[in-house]
Short mmCIF file of C-alpha atoms and ligand atoms in Angstrom, two decimals:
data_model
loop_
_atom_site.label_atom_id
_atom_site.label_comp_id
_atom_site.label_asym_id
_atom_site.label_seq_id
_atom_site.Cartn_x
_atom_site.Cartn_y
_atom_site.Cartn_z
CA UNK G 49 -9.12 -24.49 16.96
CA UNK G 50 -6.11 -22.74 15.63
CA UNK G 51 -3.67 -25.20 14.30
CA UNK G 52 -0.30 -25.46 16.39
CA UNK G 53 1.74 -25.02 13.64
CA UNK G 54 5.53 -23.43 13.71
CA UNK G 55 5.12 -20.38 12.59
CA UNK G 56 8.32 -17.70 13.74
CA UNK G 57 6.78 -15.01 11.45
CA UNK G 58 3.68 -13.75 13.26
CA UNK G 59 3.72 -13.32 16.95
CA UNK G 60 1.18 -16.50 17.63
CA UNK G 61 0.04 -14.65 21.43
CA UNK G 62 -1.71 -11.98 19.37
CA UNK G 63 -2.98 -14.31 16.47
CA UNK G 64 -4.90 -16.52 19.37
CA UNK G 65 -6.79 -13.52 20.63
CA UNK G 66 -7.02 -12.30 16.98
CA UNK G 67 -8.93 -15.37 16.23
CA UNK G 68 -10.79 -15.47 19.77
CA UNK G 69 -12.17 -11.65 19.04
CA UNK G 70 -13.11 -13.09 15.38
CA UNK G 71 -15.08 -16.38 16.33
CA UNK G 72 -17.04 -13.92 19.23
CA UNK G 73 -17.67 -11.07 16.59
CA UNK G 74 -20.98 -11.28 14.38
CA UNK G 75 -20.91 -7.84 13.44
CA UNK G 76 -16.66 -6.97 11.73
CA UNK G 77 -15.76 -4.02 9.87
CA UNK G 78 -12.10 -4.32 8.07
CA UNK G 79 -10.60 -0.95 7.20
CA UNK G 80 -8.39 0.12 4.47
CA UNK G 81 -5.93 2.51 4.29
CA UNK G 82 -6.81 5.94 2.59
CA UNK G 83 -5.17 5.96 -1.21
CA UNK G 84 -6.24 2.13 -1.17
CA UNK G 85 -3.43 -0.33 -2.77
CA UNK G 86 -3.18 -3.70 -4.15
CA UNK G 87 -1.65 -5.40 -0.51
CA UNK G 88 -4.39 -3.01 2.34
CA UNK G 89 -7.29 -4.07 -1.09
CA UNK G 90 -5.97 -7.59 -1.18
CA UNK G 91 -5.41 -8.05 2.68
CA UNK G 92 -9.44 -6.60 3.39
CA UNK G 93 -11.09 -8.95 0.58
CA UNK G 94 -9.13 -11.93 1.53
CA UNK G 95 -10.47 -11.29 5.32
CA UNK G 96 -13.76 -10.46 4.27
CA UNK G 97 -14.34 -13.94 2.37
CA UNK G 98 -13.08 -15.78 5.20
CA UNK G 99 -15.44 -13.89 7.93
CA UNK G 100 -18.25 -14.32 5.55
CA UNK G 101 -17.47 -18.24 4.99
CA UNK G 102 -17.96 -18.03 8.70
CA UNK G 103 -21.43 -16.89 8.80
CA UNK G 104 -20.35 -12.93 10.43
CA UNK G 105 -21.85 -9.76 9.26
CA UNK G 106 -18.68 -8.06 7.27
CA UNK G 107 -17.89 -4.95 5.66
CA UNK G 108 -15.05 -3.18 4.00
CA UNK G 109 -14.16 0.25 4.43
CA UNK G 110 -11.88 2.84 2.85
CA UNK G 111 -12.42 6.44 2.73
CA UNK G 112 -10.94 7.14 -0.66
CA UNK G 113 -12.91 5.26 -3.69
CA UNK G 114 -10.73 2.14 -4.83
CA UNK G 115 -8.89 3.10 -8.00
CA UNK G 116 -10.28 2.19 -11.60
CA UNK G 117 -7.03 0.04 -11.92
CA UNK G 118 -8.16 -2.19 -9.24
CA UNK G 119 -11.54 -2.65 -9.25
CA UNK G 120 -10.05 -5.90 -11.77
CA UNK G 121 -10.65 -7.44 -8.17
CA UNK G 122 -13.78 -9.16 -7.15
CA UNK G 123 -15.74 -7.25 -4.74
CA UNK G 124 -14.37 -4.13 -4.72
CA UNK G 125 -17.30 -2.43 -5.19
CA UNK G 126 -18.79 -4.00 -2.04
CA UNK G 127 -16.24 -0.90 -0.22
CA UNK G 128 -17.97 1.41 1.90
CA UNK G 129 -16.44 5.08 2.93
CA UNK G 130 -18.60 6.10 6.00
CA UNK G 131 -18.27 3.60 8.73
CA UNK G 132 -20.27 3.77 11.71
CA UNK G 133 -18.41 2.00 14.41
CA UNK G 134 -21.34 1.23 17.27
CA UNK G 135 -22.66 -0.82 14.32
CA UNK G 136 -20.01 -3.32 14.72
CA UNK G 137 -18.46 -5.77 17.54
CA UNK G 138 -14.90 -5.82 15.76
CA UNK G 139 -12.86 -3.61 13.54
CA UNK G 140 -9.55 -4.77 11.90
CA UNK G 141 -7.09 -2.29 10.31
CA UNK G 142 -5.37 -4.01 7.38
CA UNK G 143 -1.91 -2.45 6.02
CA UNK G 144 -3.01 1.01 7.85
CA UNK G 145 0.34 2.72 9.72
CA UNK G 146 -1.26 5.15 11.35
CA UNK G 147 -4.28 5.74 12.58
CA UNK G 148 -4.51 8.44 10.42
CA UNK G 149 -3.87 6.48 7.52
CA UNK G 150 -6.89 4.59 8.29
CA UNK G 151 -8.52 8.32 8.39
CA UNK G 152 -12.00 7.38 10.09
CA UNK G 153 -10.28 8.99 13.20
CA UNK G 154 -10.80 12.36 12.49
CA UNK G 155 -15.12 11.48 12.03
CA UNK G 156 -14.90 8.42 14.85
CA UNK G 157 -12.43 9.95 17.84
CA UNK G 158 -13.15 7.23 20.20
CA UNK G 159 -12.61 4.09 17.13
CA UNK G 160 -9.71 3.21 18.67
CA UNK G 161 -10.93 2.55 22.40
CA UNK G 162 -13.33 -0.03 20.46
CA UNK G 163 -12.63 -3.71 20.13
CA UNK G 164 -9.76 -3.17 17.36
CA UNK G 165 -7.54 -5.85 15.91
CA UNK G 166 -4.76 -3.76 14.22
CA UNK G 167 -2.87 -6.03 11.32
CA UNK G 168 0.57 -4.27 9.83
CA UNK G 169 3.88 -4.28 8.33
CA UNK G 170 4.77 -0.51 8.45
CA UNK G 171 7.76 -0.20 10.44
CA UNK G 172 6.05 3.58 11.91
CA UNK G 173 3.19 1.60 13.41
CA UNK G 174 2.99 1.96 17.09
CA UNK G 175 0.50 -0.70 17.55
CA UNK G 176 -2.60 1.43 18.11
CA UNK G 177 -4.92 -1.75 18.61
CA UNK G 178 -6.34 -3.27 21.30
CA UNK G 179 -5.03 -6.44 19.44
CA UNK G 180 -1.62 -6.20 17.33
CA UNK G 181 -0.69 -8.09 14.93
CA UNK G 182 2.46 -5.81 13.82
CA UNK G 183 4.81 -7.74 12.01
CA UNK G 184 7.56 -5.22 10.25
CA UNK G 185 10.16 -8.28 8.82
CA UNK G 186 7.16 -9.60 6.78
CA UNK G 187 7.11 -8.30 3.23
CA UNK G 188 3.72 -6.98 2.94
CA UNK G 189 0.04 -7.02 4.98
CA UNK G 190 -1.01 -9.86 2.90
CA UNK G 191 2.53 -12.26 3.77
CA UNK G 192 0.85 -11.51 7.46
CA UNK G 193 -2.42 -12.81 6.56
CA UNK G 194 -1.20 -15.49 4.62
CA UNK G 195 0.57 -16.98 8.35
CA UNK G 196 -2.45 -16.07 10.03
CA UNK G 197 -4.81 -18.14 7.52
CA UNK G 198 -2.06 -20.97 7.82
CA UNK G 199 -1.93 -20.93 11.82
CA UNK G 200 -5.78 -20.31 12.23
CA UNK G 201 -6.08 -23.73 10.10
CA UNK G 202 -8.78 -21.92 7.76
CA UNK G 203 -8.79 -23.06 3.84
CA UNK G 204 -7.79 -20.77 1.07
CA UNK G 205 -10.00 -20.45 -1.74
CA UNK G 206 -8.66 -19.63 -5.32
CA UNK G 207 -10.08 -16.13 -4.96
CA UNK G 208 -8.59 -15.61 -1.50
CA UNK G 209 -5.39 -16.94 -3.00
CA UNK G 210 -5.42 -13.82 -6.08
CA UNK G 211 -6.28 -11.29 -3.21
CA UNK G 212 -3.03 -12.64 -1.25
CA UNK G 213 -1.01 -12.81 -4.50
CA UNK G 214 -2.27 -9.23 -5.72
CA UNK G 215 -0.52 -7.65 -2.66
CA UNK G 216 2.33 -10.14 -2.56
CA UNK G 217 3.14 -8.21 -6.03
CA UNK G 218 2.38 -4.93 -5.52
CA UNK G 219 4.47 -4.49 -2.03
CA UNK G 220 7.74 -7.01 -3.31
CA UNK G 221 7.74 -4.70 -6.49
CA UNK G 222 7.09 -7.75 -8.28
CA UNK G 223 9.31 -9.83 -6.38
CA UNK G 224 12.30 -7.26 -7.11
CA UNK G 225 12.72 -6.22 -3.18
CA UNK G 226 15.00 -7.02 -0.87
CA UNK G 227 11.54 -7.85 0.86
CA UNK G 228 11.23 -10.53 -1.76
CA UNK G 229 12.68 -13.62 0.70
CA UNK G 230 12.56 -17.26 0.41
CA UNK G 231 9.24 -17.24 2.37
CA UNK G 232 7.90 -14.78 0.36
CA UNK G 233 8.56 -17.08 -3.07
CA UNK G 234 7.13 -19.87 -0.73
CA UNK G 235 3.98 -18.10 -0.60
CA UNK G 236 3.63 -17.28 -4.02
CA UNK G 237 4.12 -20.64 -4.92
CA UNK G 238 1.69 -21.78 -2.48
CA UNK G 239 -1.00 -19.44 -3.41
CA UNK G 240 -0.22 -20.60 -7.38
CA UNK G 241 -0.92 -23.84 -5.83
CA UNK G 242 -4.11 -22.92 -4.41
CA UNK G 243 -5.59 -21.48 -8.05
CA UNK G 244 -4.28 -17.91 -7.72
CA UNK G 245 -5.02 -15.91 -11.00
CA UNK G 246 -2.05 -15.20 -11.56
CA UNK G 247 -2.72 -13.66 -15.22
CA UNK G 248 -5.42 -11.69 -14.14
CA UNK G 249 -3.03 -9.65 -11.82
CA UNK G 250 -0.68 -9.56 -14.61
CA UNK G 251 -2.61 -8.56 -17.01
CA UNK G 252 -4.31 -5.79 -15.33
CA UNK G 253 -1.28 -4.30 -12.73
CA UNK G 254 1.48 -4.53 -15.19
CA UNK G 255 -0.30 -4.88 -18.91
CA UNK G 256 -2.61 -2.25 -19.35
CA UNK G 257 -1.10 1.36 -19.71
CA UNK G 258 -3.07 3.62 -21.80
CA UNK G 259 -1.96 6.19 -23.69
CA UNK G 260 -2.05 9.05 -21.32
CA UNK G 261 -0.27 7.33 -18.96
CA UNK G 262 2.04 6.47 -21.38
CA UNK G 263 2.37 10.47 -21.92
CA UNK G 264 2.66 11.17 -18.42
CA UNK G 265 4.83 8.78 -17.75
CA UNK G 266 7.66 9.76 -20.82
CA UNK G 267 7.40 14.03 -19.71
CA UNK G 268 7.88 12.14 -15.96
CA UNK G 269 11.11 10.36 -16.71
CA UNK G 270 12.71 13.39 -18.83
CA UNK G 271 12.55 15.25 -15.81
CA UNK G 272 14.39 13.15 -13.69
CA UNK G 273 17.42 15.65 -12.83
CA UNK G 274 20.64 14.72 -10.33
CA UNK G 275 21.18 15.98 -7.74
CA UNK G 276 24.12 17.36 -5.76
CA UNK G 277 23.15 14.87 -2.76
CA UNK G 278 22.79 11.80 -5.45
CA UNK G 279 19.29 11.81 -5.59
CA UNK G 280 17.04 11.45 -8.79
CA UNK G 281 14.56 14.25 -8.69
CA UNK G 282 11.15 14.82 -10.86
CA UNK G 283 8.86 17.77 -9.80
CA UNK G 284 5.39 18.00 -11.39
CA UNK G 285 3.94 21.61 -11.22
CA UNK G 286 -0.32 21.46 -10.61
CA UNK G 287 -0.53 23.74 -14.10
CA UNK G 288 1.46 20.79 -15.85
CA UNK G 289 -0.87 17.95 -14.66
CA UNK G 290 -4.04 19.92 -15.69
CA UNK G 291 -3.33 18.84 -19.05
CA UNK G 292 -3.50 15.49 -18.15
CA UNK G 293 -6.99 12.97 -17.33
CA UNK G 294 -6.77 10.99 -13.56
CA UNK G 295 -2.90 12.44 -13.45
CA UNK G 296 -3.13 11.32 -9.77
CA UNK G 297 -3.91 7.34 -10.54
CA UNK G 298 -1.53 7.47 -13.77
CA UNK G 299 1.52 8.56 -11.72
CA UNK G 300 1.47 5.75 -9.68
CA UNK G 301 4.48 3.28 -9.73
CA UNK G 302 6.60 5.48 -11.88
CA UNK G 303 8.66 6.48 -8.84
CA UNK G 304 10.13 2.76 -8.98
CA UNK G 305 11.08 3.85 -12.65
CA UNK G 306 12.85 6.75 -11.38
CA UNK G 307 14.55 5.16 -8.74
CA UNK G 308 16.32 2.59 -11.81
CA UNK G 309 18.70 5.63 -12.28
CA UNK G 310 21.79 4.52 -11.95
CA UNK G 311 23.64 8.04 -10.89
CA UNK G 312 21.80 8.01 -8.12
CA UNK G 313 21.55 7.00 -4.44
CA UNK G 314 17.25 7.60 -4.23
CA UNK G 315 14.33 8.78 -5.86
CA UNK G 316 12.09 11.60 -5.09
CA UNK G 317 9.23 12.66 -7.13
CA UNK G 318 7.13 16.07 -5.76
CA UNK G 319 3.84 16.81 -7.42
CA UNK G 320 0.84 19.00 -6.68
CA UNK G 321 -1.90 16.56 -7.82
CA UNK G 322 -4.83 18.31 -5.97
CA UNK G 323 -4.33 22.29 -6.13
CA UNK G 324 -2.77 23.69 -2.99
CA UNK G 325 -1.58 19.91 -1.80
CA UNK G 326 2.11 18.52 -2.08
CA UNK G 327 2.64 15.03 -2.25
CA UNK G 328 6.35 13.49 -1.82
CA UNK G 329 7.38 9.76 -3.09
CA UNK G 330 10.82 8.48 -1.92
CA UNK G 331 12.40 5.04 -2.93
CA UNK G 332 15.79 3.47 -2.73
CA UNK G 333 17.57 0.62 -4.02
CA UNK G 334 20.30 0.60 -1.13
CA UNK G 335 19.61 -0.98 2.60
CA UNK G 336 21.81 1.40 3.91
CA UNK G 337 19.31 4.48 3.26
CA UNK G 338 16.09 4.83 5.78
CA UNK G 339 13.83 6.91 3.95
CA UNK G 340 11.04 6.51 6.45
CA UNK G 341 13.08 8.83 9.03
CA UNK G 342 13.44 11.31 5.92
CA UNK G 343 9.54 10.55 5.20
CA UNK G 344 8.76 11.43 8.95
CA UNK G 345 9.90 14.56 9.11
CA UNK G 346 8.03 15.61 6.48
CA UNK G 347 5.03 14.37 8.62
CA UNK G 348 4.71 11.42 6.23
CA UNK G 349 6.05 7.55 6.84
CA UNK G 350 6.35 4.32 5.38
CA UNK G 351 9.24 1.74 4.62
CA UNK G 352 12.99 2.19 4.79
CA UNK G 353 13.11 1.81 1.36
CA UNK G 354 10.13 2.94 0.28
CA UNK G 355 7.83 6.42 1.93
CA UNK G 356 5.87 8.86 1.59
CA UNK G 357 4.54 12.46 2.82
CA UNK G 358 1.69 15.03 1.82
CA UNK G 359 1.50 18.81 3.50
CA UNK G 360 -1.09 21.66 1.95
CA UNK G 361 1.52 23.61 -0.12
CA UNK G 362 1.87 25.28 -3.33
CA UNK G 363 5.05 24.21 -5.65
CA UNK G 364 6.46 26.83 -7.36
CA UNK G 365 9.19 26.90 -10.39
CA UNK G 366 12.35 28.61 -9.80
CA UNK G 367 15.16 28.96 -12.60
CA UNK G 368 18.77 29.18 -12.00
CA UNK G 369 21.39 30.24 -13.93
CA UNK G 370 24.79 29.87 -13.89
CA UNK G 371 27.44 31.94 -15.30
CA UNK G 372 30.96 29.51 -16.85
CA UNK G 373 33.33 32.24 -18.43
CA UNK G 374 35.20 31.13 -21.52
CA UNK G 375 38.91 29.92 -20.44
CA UNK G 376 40.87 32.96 -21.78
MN1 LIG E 259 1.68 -3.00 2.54
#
């Protein structure tokens, strides 16, 4: 029985049926988000021990392979990238936006007319579930599943607790969000509480840049130009990244980097990590700036403060000169 515990932070309707489809289910898929990160990763594992604990079939699922960098996690090689959906009673999104970030879609057409618990914090997600659990104030998927554990009355193991902390992390920018709120430290010391590794994230999302990255990350940041709309700008060309190894995982997180410039009002970094595709990263520091509306119509999404798009293009380099006569 789900405790009856205040809880203002989830919508408590939709975690009762939540936990009514669960305890019916024996066969659950969870599903990741494509381009997997430390909060859909953390979110999916932490749900997958608990269903297991409970004696249910379980698998995860991502279509993209989880990144080198966090496969520090337990059980993220247990991920599987074809999904077969008649072979389960239950699917839950974790952390997806979209359907199409979820991506089985475009294989599955009919996955979401199936018994589908969607769990999110994006604010572009239009509750595409049967069940929603769509909770945009909350800092990250795993804050969510952290209220949902609490309210369903289930335990949380140590490992559970490093899944939940892993994504707490990774979607507060280490805490440095505005998204970072009193509840949020709550958790964290709850979960710290609980025998979350703590270190271990440390140690292997903030402590271990190699070389290359190192590399990439220096011919990044002396790109960073400002703009005439206050905006810090870095473009990365496809013929510059060929030079570097797994340019596509190494580039991740230094858009928060470019974002610390000062002179400007947001950060966009353009790159053409896969030949013929453009990928967009925006962040801000200020409230005041929605770059999810900016994201969207570029036929990406995400966060106010924090989005994304991709379109098949080509980038291509474009001097200018200008011409300042000598005061005569
Ligand atoms: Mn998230």
């Amino acid at each position: 029985m789900p405790h009856t515990i205040a809880s203002a932070a989830i919508d408590l309707d939709q975690a009762n049926l939540a936990w009514a489809a669960i305890i019916e289910a024996k066969r659950i898929g969870i599903i990741s988000h494509r381009h997997p990160d430390p909060d859909t990763i953390g979110s999916n594992l932490t749900l997958y021990d608990l269903l297991s604990s409970m004696g249910k079939s379980v698998h995860s699922y991502c279509v993209d392979q989880i990144p080198q960098t966090y496969q520090f996690l337990p059980q993220t090689r247990g991920y599987l990238s074809e999904l077969i959906p008649a072979e389960h009673d239950l699917l839950i999104s974790v952390d997806c936006g979209s359907p199409e970030q979820m991506a089985f879609q475009k294989t599955h057409p009919t996955i979401l007319e199936r018994n589908f618990i969607n769990i999110d914090h994006h604010a572009s997600n239009q509750s595409f579930g049967i069940i929603n659990i769509v909770q945009t104030n909350l800092s990250s998927t795993s804050e969510i599943i952290f209220n949902l554990l609490n309210y369903w009355g289930v335990s949380i193991t140590p490992r559970m607790a490093t899944y939940l902390l892993v994504g707490l992390y990774y979607d507060t920018g280490s805490f440095m969000h505005s998204n970072a709120t009193p509840a949020v430290m709550e958790m964290a010391e709850s979960l710290l509480r609980l025998g979350a590794n703590q270190q271990l994230i440390i140690q292997n999302l903030y402590h271990n840049f190699s070389q290359e990255k190192f590399h990439l990350w220096g011919k990044t940041l002396e790109k960073i130009k400002i703009t005439d709309k206050n905006s810090a700008v870095a473009v990365f060309g496809n013929d510059e990244l060929q030079e570097f190894h797994n340019a596509s995982e190494n580039l991740s997180g230094v858009i928060d980097y470019i974002s610390m410039t000062k002179e400007s009002d947001f950060a966009v970094m353009i790159s053409e990590e896969k030949t013929g595709q453009i990928k967009g990263s925006l962040r801000t520091r200020y409230d005041h700036i929605n770059l999810s509306d900016l994201a969207g119509q570029l036929g990406g999404g995400g966060h106010r403060k924090a989005s994304g798009f991709g379109f098949p293009g080509k980038l291509t380099k474009e001097v200018s000169w200008k011409i300042i006569p000598n005061p005569s």
